[in-house]
XYZ file of C-alpha atoms in Angstrom:
76
model
C 30.937 94.225 179.573
C 30.653 90.624 180.760
C 33.110 88.236 179.136
C 32.776 84.549 179.944
C 35.077 82.925 177.388
C 38.669 83.553 176.354
C 37.534 84.281 172.790
C 35.288 87.049 174.161
C 38.281 88.655 175.860
C 40.296 88.465 172.646
C 37.442 90.080 170.732
C 37.144 92.857 173.316
C 40.869 93.562 173.040
C 40.562 93.704 169.237
C 37.581 96.083 169.454
C 39.388 98.385 171.904
C 42.533 98.417 169.763
C 40.573 99.247 166.618
C 38.590 101.965 168.438
C 41.922 103.631 169.212
C 42.993 103.270 165.576
C 46.026 101.183 166.514
C 47.577 98.372 164.525
C 48.500 95.120 166.226
C 52.130 96.213 165.975
C 51.411 99.497 167.763
C 49.601 97.698 170.578
C 52.411 95.159 170.809
C 54.980 97.935 171.242
C 52.908 99.626 173.951
C 52.301 96.295 175.732
C 55.957 95.224 175.401
C 55.210 92.097 173.419
C 55.143 91.029 169.775
C 52.582 91.463 167.009
C 52.278 87.664 166.809
C 51.272 87.497 170.486
C 48.623 90.193 169.948
C 47.297 88.408 166.849
C 47.060 85.075 168.672
C 45.431 86.678 171.695
C 42.829 88.525 169.626
C 41.892 85.423 167.635
C 41.804 82.855 170.439
C 42.017 84.665 173.757
C 44.899 82.373 174.672
C 47.831 83.927 176.453
C 49.548 84.611 179.717
C 47.916 86.637 182.466
C 50.879 89.018 182.698
C 50.568 89.685 178.975
C 46.829 90.327 179.315
C 47.531 92.807 182.114
C 50.079 94.679 179.964
C 47.623 94.725 177.049
C 44.776 96.071 179.183
C 47.069 98.699 180.682
C 48.198 99.808 177.220
C 44.545 100.074 176.126
C 43.626 101.971 179.321
C 41.249 99.162 180.316
C 40.716 97.610 183.725
C 40.431 93.883 184.380
C 37.975 93.037 187.172
C 37.150 89.727 188.836
C 33.679 89.608 190.349
C 31.958 86.956 192.416
C 28.773 85.518 191.048
C 25.826 86.367 193.278
C 25.051 82.639 193.561
C 28.498 82.006 195.059
C 28.696 80.473 198.532
C 30.800 83.493 199.452
C 27.569 85.554 199.520
C 26.018 83.426 202.268
C 25.889 84.840 205.801
């Protein structure tokens, strides 16, 4: 799944949480944060990177950073 905006990431977290049948409170406990942080993250995608990493770990997701093919890093 390609996510280009913070709101997309928040929506993906919400979808994964709901697929597991978890409440925001349950995810917050597993990610060692608060329900308010989860709610804010799901609605806006705003949050700290360390929190995002704990959330993705709790949801058994993996966060990947990929270069765009057009990047100068692909040149010989």
